[in-house]
Every structure is written in C-alpha cells, then in structure tokens.
CSV table of C-alpha atoms and ligand atoms in Angstrom, one decimal:
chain,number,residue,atom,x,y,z
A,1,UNK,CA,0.0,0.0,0.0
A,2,UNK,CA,1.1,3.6,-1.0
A,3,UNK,CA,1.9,5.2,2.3
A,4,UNK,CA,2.4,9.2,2.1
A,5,UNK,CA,3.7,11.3,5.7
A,6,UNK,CA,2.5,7.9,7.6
A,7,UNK,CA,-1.1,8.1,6.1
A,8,UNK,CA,-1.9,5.3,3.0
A,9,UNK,CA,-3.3,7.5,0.6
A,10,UNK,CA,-6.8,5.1,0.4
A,11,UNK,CA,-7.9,6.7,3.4
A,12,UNK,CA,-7.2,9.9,2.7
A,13,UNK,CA,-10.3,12.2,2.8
A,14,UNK,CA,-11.6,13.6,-0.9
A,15,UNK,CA,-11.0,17.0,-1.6
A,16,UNK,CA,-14.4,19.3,0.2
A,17,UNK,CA,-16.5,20.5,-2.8
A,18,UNK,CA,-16.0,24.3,-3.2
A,19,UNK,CA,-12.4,23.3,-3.9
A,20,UNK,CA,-9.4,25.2,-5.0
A,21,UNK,CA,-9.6,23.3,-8.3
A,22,UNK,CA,-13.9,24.6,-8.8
A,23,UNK,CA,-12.6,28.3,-9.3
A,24,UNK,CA,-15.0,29.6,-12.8
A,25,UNK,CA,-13.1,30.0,-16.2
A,26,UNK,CA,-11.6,33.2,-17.1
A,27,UNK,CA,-13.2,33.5,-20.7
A,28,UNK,CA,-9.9,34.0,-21.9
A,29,UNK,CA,-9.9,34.5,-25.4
A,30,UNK,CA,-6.4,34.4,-25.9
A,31,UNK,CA,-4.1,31.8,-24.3
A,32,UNK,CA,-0.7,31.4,-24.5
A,33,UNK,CA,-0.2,28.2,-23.1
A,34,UNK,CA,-1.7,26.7,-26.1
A,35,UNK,CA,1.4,27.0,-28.3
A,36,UNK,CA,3.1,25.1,-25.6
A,37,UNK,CA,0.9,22.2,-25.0
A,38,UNK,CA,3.3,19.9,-27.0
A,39,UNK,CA,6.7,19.2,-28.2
A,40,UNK,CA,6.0,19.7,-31.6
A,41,UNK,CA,3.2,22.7,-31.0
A,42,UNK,CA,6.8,24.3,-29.5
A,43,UNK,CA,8.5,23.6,-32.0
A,44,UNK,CA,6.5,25.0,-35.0
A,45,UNK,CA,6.2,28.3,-33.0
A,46,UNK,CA,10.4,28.4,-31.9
A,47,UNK,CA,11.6,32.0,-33.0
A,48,UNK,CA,15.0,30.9,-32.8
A,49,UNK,CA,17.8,28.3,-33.0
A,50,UNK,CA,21.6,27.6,-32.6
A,51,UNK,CA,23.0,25.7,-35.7
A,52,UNK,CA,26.3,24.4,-36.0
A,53,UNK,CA,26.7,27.4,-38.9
A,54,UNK,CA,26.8,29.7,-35.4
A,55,UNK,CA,29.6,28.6,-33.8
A,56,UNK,CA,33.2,29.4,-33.7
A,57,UNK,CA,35.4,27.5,-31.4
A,58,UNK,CA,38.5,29.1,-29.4
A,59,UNK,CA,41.7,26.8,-29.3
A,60,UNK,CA,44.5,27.1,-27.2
A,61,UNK,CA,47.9,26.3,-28.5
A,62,UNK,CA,51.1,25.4,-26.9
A,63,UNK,CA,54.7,24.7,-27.7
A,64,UNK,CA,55.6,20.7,-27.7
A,65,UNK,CA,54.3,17.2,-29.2
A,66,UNK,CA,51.6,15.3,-28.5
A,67,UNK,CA,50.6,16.7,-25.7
A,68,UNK,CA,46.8,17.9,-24.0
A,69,UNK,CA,47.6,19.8,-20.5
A,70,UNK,CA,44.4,20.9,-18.8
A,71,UNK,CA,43.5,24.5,-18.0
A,72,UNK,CA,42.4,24.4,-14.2
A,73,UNK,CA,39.8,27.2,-14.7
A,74,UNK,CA,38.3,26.0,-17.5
A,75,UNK,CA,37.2,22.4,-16.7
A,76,UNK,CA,37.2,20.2,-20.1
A,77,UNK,CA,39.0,22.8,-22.2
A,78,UNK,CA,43.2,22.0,-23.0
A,79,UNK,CA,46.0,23.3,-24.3
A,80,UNK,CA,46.8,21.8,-27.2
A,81,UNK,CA,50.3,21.2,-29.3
A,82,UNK,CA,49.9,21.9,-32.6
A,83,UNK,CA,49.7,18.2,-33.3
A,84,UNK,CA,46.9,18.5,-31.2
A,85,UNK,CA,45.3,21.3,-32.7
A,86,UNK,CA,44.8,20.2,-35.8
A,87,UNK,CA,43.1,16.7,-34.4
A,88,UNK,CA,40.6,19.4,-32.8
A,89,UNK,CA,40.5,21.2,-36.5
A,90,UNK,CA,39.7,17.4,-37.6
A,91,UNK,CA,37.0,17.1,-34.8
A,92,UNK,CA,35.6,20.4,-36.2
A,93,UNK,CA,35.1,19.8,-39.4
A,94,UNK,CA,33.8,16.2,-39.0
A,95,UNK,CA,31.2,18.2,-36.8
A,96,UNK,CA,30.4,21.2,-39.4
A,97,UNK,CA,31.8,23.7,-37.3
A,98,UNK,CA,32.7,26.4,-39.9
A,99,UNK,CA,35.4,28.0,-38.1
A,100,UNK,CA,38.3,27.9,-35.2
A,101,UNK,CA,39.8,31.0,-33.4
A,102,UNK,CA,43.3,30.3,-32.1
A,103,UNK,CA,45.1,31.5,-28.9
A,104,UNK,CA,48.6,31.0,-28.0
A,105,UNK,CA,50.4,30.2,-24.9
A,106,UNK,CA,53.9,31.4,-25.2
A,107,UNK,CA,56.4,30.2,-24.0
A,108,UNK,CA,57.6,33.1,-21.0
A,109,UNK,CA,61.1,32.9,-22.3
A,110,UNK,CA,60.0,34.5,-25.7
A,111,UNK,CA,57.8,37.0,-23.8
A,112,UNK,CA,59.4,40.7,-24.0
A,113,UNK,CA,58.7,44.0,-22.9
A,114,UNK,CA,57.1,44.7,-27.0
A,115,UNK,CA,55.9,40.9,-27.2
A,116,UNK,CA,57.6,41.4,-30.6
A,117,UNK,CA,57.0,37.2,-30.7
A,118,UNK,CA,53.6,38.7,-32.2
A,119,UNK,CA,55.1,39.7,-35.1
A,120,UNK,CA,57.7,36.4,-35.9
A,121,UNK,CA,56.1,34.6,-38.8
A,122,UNK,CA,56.9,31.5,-37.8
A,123,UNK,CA,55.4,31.9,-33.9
A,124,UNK,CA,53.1,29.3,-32.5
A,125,UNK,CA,50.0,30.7,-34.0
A,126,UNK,CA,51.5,30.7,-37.5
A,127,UNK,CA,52.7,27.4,-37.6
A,128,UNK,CA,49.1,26.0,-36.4
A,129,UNK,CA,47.4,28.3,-39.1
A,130,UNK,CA,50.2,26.4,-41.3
A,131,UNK,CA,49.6,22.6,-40.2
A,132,UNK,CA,45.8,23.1,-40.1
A,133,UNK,CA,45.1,24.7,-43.7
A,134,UNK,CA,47.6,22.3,-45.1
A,135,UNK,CA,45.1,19.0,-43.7
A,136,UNK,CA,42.1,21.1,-43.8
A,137,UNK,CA,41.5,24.0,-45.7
A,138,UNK,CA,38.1,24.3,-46.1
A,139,UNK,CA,38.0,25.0,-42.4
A,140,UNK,CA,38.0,28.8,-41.5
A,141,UNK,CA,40.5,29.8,-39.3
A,142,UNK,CA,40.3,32.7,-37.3
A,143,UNK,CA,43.4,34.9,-35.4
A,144,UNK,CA,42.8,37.0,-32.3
A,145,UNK,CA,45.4,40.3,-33.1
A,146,UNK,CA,46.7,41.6,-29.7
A,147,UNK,CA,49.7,41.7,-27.6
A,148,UNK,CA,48.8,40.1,-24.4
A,149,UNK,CA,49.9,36.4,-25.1
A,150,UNK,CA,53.8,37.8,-25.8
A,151,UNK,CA,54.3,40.8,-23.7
A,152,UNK,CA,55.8,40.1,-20.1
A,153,UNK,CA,53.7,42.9,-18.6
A,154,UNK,CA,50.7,41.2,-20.0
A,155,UNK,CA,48.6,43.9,-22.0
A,156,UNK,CA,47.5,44.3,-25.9
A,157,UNK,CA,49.6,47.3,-26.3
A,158,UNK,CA,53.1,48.8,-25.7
A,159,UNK,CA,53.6,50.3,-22.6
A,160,UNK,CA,55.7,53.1,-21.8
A,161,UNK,CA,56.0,55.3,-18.7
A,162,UNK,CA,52.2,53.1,-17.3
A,163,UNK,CA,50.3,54.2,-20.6
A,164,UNK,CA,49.3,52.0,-23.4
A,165,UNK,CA,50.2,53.9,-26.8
A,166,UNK,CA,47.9,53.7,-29.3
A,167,UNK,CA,49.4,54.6,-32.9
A,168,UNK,CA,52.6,52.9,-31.7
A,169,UNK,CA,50.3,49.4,-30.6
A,170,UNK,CA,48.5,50.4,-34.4
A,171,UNK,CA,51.8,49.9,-36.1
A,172,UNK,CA,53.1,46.5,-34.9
A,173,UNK,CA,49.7,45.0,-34.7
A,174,UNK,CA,49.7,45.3,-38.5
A,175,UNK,CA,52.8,43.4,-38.9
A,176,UNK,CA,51.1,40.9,-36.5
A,177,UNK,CA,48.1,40.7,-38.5
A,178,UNK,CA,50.3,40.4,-42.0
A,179,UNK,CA,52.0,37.3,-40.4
A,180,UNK,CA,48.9,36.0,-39.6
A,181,UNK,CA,47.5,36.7,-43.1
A,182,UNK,CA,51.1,35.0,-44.9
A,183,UNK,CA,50.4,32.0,-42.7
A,184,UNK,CA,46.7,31.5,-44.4
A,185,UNK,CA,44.6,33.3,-41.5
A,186,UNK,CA,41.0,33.4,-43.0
A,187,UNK,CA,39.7,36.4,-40.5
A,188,UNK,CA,41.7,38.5,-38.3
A,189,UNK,CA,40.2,39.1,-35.4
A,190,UNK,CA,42.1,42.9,-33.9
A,191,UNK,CA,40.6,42.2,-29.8
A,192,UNK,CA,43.4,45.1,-28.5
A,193,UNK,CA,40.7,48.5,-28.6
A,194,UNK,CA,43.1,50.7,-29.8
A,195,UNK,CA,41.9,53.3,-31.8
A,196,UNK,CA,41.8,53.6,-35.5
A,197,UNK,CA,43.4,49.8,-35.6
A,198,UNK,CA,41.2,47.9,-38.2
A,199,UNK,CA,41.5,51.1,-40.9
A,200,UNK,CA,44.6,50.6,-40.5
A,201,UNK,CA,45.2,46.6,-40.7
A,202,UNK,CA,42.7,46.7,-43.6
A,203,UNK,CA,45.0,49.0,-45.9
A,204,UNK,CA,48.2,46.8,-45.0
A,205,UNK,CA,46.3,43.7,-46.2
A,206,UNK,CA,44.7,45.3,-49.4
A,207,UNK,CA,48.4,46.6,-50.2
A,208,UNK,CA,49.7,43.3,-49.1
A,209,UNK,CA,47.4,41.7,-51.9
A,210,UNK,CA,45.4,39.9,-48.8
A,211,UNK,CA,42.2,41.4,-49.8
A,212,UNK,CA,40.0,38.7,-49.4
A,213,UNK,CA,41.4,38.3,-45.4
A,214,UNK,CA,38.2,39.4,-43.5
A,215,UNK,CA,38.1,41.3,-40.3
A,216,UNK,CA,35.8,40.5,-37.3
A,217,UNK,CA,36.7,43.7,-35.2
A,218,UNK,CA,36.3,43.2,-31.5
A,219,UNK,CA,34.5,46.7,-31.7
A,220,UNK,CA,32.7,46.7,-28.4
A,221,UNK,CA,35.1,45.0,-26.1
A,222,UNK,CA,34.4,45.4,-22.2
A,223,UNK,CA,37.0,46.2,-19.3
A,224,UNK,CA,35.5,42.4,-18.2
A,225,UNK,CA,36.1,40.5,-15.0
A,226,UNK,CA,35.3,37.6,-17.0
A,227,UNK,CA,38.4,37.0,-19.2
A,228,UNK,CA,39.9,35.7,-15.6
A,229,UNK,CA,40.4,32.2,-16.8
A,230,UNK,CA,41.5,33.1,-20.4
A,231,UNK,CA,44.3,34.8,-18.8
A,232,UNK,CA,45.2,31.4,-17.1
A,233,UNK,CA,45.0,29.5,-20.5
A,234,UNK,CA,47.4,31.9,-21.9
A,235,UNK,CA,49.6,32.6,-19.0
A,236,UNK,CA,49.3,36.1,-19.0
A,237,UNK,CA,47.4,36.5,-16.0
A,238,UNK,CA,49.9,36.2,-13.6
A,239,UNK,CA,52.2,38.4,-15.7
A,240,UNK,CA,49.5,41.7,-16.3
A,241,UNK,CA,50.5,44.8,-14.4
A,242,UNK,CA,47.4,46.9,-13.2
A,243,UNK,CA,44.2,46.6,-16.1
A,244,UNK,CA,42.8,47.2,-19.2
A,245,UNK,CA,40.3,50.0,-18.7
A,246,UNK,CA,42.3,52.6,-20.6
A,247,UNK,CA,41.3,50.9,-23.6
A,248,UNK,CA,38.6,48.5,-22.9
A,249,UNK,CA,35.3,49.7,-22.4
A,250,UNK,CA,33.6,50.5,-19.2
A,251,UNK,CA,31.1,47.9,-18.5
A,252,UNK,CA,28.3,50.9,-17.6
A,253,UNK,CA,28.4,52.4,-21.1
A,254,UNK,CA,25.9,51.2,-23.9
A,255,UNK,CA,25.7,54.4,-26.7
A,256,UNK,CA,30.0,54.5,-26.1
A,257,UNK,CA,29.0,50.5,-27.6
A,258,UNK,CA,27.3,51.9,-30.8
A,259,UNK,CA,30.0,54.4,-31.2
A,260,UNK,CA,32.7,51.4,-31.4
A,261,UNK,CA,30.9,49.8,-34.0
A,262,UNK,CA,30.4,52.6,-36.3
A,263,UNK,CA,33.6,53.0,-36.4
A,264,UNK,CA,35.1,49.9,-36.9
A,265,UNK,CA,32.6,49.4,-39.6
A,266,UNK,CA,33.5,52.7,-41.2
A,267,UNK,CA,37.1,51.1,-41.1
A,268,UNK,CA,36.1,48.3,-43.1
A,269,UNK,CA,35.4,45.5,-40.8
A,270,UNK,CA,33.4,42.9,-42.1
A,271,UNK,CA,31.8,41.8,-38.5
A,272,UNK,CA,31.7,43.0,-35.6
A,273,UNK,CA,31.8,41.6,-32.2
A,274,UNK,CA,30.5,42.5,-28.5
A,275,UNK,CA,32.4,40.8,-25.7
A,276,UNK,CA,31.8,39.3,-22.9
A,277,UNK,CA,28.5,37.7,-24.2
A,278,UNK,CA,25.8,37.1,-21.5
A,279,UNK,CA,26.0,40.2,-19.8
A,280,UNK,CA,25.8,42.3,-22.4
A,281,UNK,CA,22.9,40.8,-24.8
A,282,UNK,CA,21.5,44.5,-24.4
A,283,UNK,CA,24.5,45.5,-26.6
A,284,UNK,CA,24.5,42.5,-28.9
A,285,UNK,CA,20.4,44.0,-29.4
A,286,UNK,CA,21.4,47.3,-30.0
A,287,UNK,CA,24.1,46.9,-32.3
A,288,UNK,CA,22.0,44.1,-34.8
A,289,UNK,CA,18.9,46.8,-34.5
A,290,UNK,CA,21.2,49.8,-35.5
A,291,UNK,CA,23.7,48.4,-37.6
A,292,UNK,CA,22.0,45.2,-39.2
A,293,UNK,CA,25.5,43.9,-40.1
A,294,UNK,CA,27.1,40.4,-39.3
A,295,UNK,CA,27.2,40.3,-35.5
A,296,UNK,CA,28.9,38.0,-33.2
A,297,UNK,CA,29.0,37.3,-29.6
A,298,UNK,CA,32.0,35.6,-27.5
A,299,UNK,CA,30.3,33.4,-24.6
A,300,UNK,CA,34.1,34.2,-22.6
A,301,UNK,CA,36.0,31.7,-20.8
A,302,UNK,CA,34.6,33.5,-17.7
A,303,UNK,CA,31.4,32.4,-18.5
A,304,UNK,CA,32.1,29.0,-19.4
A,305,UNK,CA,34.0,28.3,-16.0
A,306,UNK,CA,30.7,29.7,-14.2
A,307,UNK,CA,28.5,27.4,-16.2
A,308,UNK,CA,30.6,24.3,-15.8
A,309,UNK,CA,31.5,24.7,-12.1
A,310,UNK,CA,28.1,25.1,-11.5
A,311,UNK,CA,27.7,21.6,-14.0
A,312,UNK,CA,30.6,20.0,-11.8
A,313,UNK,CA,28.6,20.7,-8.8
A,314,UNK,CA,25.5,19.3,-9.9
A,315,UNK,CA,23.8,22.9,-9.5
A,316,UNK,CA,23.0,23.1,-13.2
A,317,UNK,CA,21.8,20.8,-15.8
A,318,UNK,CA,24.3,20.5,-17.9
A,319,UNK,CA,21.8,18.8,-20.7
A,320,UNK,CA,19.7,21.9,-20.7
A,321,UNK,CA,22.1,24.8,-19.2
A,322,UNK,CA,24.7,25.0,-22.4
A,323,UNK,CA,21.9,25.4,-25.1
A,324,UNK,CA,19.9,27.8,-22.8
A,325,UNK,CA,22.9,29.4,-22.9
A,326,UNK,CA,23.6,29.8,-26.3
A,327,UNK,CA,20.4,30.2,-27.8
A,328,UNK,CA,20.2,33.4,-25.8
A,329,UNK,CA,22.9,34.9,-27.9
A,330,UNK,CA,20.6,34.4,-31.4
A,331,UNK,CA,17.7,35.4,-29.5
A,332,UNK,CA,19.4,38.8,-28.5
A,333,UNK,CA,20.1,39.3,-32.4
A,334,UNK,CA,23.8,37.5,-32.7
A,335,UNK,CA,24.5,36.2,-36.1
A,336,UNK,CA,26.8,33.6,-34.4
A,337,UNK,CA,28.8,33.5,-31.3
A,338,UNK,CA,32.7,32.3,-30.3
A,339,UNK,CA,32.3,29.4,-27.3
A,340,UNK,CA,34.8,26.7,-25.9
A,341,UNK,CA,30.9,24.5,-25.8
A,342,UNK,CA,30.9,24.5,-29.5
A,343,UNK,CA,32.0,20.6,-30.0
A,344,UNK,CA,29.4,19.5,-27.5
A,345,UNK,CA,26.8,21.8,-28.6
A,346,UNK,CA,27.4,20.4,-32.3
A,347,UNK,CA,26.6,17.5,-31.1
A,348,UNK,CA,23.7,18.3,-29.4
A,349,UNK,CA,22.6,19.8,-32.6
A,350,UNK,CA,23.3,17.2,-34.8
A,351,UNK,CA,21.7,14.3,-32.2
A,352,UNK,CA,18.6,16.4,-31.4
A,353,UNK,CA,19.2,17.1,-27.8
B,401,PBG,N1,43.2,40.6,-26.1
B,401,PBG,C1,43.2,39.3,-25.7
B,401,PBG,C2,41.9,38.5,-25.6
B,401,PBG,N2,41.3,37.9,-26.6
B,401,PBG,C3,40.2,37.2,-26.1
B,401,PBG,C4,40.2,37.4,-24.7
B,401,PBG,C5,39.3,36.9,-23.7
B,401,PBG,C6,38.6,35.6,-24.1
B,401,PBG,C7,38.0,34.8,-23.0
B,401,PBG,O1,38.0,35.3,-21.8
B,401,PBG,O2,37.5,33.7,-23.3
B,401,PBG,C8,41.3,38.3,-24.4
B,401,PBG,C9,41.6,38.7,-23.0
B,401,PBG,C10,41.8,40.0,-22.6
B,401,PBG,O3,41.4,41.0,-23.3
B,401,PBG,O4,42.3,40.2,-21.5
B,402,MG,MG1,37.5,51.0,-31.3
C-alpha cells in the first residue's frame, strides 16, 4: 500500500466540494499556453535556433608534441600542441563547425617588454594556421590580433611610462596581422581596442594583396572580469601589471557601444563583435537593431568556468544549461557567437538534444 507522511493514501479524505480546483473560467480568449501544449506545438512556433553554422570554437595552442595539459579554470577545455590542434580542427570539421579562433600560450622565455614574438612569422600561431590549412583547408580559421599572449607585462599594447600607446600598438599590430594573413589566417580578429586599428590593418592587407582576409573587429570589447580564466590559459594572468580599462570599455556604457561599431565598420570590418556575451545581450540588441550587419558574440572563458562549475557541482543541468545558454545569444540578435561548448553543442545539434 502507498503510504504518504504515515497516512496510506486510500484513506485519505476527498478534496471538500468548493475546492481550489472549482474556481469559474476566465473567458480567456487568448491563451498562451496553447502553443506550448506539446513538443512539436513548440516547435513550429520556436523563433530561434543555434546551428552548427553559429559557432566558432577558441583553441589554445602550446609549444611541444603530442601533448593535451588541462586549463584548471576551464574544466574540459586544453592546451593543445599543434599536433593536437589540428586533431581538434579534424574534430571540427567532422562536426560542421565552420570556423576555429586560435590562442597562444607562449612560451615566458619568448615573452618581451614589446611581445615582438607577435610579429615572428613563424610563432606558435602561424605554424598552427600552417599545419591546419595544409590537412584542412576548407576550415576557417580565425586569429585574435593583440599583444597580451607575448608581452611580459601582460597587455595588448606597448607600454611606456604606465600608458598603453595607441598609434605605436597600431603599427606592430599590422605586422602581426600580416603574419597571420602570410600563414593562411582566413579572419583577423584585432581584440586590443586601440583606436583607429582595423583602418589601419585593412589597408596593410589590401596593399599586401590579402584582400579577401576578412576582419571580425572586436568593436565593443568590455574592461571584463570575466576573461579571468583566459588569462590562465594563456599565461598572462599572472604576468598583467594593473588593467585594461584605458582601452577596454567601461562595463556601464551602452551608446559609447554603438560608437565602437560605427567606427570599426567605417574602417572596413566585415563583423563586428561585443564581448563578454551574457551580460551584455543588451548590446548585442542594439548593435543588430542599429547596424544590421554580421554580429557576433563571445560566450568568454569567464562564462564558461561559471556554467561548468556550476555543472561540476551538480547545481545546473548540464543537458539543458549550455543550449539555454547559447540560444540566448541568437535570440538577442547574434548572427553567431565564439564558445569553448561549440563541440558539444554540435553535437547536441546534430543528435537532437
Ligand atoms: N586581447 C586578448 C583577448 N582575446 C580574447 C580574450 C578573452 C577571451 C575569453 O575570456 O575567453 C582576451 C583577454 C583580454 O582581453 O584580457
Ligand atoms: Mg574601437
């Protein structure tokens, strides 16, 4: 017998008759709840969707053979050799990811007070461009342009006298984003926020015959607590003097957002990107509503450490949390967005779930 707080439920008295379930209808004419009754009711009325088109997937590469080494603060995501990376480039393509972003870890040795390892054609980053588009080039392959992963004081720019100089930075970011370009980089991605940078890489890659070499301009790029465990990934965390708010944006400004865009567009960037992505789907909105150009969102490493510590905890359902997640992004207007969950959420795509 079915026995509920000591009682078996048989003997439980019926419900009186003026019960809470008797109250009159509403006369609603219009009720929501009917386009959810069932699965596929939901379905024909879904406004949005993640697709594997949507997603770009970060990779972190280090020096060395055959070797995966875990990243503490980002539970399930590696550093790869370049070995390595281009089994993850494989893994991409066999899932239809379109494209990869890649990230060094340099070695500290090669780090200097100009990170002018940036600029070395044959650096880390090169040589994986190099080894991927030779097994796979059909695969787009995208380069972050900034200084942080070579300088030993750990920002995108040069530094002299505690300032970050900005036509200086300009000049050798172009020679970083040329390298990039001669190793077969499909998109250069400039994530420094110095001013007037992407005018300036686009000329050196028309005149450098790299015309077709798109940019995806990190145009409104946030002073963000959340790029804690990216810093960890590429070692530079440790290493960064002070912060970036001198040339990142101040997370309380949203018009300063539109003004970024507008002028990395009027530069020549071919897409734009806000960053850090879940707290500021307000700007992803605003910038798809005023601009109407190719818009992506990067769901940062931040933001993936929250989600899966809170998986690894068993405080959020990892089968429901990581789309949630990333359907937000399309839902605030994203035309696709950068996360270290695209493999897994490929496929989730691709088995339904
Ligand atoms: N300029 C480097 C760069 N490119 C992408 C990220 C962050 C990515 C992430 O947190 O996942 C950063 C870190 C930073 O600006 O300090
Ligand atoms: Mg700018």
């Amino acid at each position: 017998m079915a026995i509920k707080f000591g009682r078996p439920i048989e003997l439980r008295e019926q419900a009186p008759r003026s019960s809470v379930y008797d109250a009159p209808s509403l006369g609603l004419s219009t009720r929501l709840r009917r386009n959810r009754k069932s699965e596929w009711a939901r379905r024909l009325v879904r406004e949005n969707a993640v697709t594997t088109d949507d997603l770009i997937w970060p990779l972190f590469v280090v020096e060395g053979d055959n070797a995966r080494t875990p990243i503490a603060s980002m539970p399930g995501v590696e550093r790869l050799t370049i070995d390595q990376v281009v089994r993850d480039a494989e893994r991409a393509v066999a899932l239809g990811i379109p494209c990869i972003a890649l990230f060094p870890y340099t070695d500290p040795a090669l780090r200097d007070e100009t990170g002018s390892e940036a600029w070395n054609g044959n650096n880390l980053v090169c040589q994986s461009v190099r080894a991927i588009k030779k097994e796979f080039p059909d695969l787009g392959v995208l380069c972050d342009v900034a200084l942080d992963p070579y300088t030993s004081h750990g920002h995108d720019g040069l530094l002299q006298g505690g300032r970050i100089l900005n036509d200086e930075t300009v000049a050798v970011l172009v020679r970083q984003a040329l390298v990039q370009a001669e190793a077969g980089c499909d998109v250069i991605a400039p994530s420094d926020m110095m001013d007037g940078r992407v005018g300036a890489i686009r000329e050196a890659l028309d005149d450098a015959g790299f015309g077709d070499v798109q940019i995806m301009a990190y145009a409104a790029k946030y002073a963000s607590a959340f790029y804690g465990p990216f810093r960890d990934a590429i070692g530079s965390a440790k290493a960064l003097n002070g912060d970036k708010r001198t040339y990142q944006m101040d997370p309380a400004n949203s018009d300063e957002a539109i003004r970024e865009v507008e002028l990395d567009l009027a530069e020549g960037a071919d897409m734009v990107m806000v960053k850090p992505g879940m707290p500021y789907l307000d700007i992803i909105r605003r910038v798809k509503d005023t601009f109407a150009v190719p818009t992506f969102a990067y769901q940062v490493s931040g933001e993936y450490a929250m989600i899966m510590g809170a998986i690894n905890n068993g405080w959020l359902d990892r089968d429901r949390v990581i789309m949630e997640s990333l359907v937000a992004f399309k839902r605030a207007g994203a035309d696709g967005v950068l996360t270290y969950f695209a493999p897994e959420a490929a496929e989730r795509i691709r088995a339904g779930r």
